[in-house]
mmCIF file of C-alpha atoms in Angstrom:
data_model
loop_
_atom_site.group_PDB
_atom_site.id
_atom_site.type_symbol
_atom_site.label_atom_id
_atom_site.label_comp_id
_atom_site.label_asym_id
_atom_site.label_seq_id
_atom_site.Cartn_x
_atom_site.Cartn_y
_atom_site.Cartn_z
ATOM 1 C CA UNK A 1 20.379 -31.583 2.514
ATOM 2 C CA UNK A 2 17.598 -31.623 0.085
ATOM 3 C CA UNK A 3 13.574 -30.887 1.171
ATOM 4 C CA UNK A 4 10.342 -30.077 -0.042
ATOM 5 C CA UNK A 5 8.099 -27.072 1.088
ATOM 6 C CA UNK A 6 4.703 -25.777 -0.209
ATOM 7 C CA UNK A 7 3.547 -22.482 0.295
ATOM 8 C CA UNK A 8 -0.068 -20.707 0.178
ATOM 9 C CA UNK A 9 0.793 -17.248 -0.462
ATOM 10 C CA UNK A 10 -2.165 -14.351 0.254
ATOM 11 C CA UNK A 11 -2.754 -10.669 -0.844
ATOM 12 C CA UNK A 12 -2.749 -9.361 -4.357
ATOM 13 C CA UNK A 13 -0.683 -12.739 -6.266
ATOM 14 C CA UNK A 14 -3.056 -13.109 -8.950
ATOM 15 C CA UNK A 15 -3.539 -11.107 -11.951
ATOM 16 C CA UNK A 16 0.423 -9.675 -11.823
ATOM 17 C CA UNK A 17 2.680 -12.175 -12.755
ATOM 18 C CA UNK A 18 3.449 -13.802 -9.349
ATOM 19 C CA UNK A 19 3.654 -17.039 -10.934
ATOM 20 C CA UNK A 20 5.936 -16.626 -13.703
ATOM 21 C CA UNK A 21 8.435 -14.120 -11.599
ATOM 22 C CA UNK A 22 8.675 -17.247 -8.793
ATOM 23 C CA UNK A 23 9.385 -19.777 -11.915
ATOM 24 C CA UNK A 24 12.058 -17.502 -12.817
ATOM 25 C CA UNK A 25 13.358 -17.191 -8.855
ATOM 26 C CA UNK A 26 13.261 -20.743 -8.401
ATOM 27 C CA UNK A 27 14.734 -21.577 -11.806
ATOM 28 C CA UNK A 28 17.433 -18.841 -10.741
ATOM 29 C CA UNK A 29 18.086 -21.359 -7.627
ATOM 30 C CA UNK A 30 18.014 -24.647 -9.468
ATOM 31 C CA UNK A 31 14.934 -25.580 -7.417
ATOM 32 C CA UNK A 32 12.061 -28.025 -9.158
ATOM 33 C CA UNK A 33 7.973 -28.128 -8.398
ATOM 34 C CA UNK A 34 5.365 -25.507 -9.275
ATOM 35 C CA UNK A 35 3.145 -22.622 -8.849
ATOM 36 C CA UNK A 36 -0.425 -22.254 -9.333
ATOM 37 C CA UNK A 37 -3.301 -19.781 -8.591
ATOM 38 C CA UNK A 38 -5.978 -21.531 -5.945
ATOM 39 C CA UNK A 39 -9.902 -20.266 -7.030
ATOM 40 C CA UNK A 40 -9.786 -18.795 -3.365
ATOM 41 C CA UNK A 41 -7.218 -16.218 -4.508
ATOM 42 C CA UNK A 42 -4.145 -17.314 -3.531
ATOM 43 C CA UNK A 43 -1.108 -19.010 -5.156
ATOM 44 C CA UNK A 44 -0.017 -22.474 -4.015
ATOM 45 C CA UNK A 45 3.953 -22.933 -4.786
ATOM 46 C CA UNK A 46 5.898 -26.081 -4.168
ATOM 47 C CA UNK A 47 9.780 -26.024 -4.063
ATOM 48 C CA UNK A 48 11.769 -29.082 -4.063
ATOM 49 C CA UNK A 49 16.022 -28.457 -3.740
ATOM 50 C CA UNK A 50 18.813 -27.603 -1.406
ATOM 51 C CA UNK A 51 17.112 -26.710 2.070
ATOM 52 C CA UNK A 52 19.419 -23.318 2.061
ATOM 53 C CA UNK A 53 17.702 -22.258 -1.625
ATOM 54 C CA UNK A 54 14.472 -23.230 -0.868
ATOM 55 C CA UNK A 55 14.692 -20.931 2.155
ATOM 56 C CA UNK A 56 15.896 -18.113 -0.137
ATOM 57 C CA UNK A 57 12.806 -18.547 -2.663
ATOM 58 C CA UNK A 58 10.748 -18.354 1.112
ATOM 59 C CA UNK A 59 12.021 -14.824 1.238
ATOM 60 C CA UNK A 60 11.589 -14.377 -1.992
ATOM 61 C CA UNK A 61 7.984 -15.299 -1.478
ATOM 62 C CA UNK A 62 7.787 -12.807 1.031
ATOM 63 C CA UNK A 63 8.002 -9.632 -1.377
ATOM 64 C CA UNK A 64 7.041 -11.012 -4.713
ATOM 65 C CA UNK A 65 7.092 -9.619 -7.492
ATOM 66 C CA UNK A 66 6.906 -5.956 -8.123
ATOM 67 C CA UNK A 67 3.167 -5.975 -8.696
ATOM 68 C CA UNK A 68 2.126 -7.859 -5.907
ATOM 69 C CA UNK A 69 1.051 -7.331 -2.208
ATOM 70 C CA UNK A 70 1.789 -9.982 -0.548
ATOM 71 C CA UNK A 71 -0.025 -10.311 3.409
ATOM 72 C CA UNK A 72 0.231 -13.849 4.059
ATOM 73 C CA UNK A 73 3.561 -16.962 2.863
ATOM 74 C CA UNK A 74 2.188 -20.356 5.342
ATOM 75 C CA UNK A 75 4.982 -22.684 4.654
ATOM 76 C CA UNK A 76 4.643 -26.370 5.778
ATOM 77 C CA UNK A 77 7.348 -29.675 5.048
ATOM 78 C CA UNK A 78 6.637 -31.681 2.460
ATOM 79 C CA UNK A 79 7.305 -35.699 1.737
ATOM 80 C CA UNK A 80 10.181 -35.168 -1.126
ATOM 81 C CA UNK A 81 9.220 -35.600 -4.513
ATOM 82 C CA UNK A 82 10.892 -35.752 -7.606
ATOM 83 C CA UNK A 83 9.781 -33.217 -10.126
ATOM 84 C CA UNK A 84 12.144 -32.431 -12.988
ATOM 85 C CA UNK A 85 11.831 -29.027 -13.293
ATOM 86 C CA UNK A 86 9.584 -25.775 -11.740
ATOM 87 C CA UNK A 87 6.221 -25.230 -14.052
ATOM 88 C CA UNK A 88 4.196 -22.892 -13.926
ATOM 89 C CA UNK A 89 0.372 -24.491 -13.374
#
């Protein structure tokens, strides 16, 4: 069963690569949609894929990458939508 979730993530996820590492996470998964830094601080990511591997990248999300401190992941469903690959915005 495919779905769609987006995620604000909060804490320290600008500035240290957040972005890039969850392109390369979701890439890993074969999931498709994007991630990109909000100007309130946070990163906005939408995955798009097999429920089960989008709920892997959501505990992904959780830790980040190295760099980061993450405090906050508020996930909410999504309408699908058909993006061809994960980009980095």
């Amino acid at each position: 069963m495919n779905c769609c979730r987006r995620y604000l993530i909060s804490g320290r996820v600008q500035g240290v690569a957040f972005r890039a590492s969850a392109q390369g996470a979701a890439r890993g998964l074969g999931l498709t949609g994007f991630a990109r830094n909000l100007t309130d601080g946070r990163v906005e990511v939408v995955a798009c894929g097999e429920f089960q591997r989008v709920k892997q990248l959501e505990s992904w999300l959780q830790q980040g990458p190295h760099w980061a401190r993450v405090e906050k992941v508020v996930a909410e469903e999504m309408v699908e939508q058909d993006f061809h690959d994960f980009e980095v915005c």
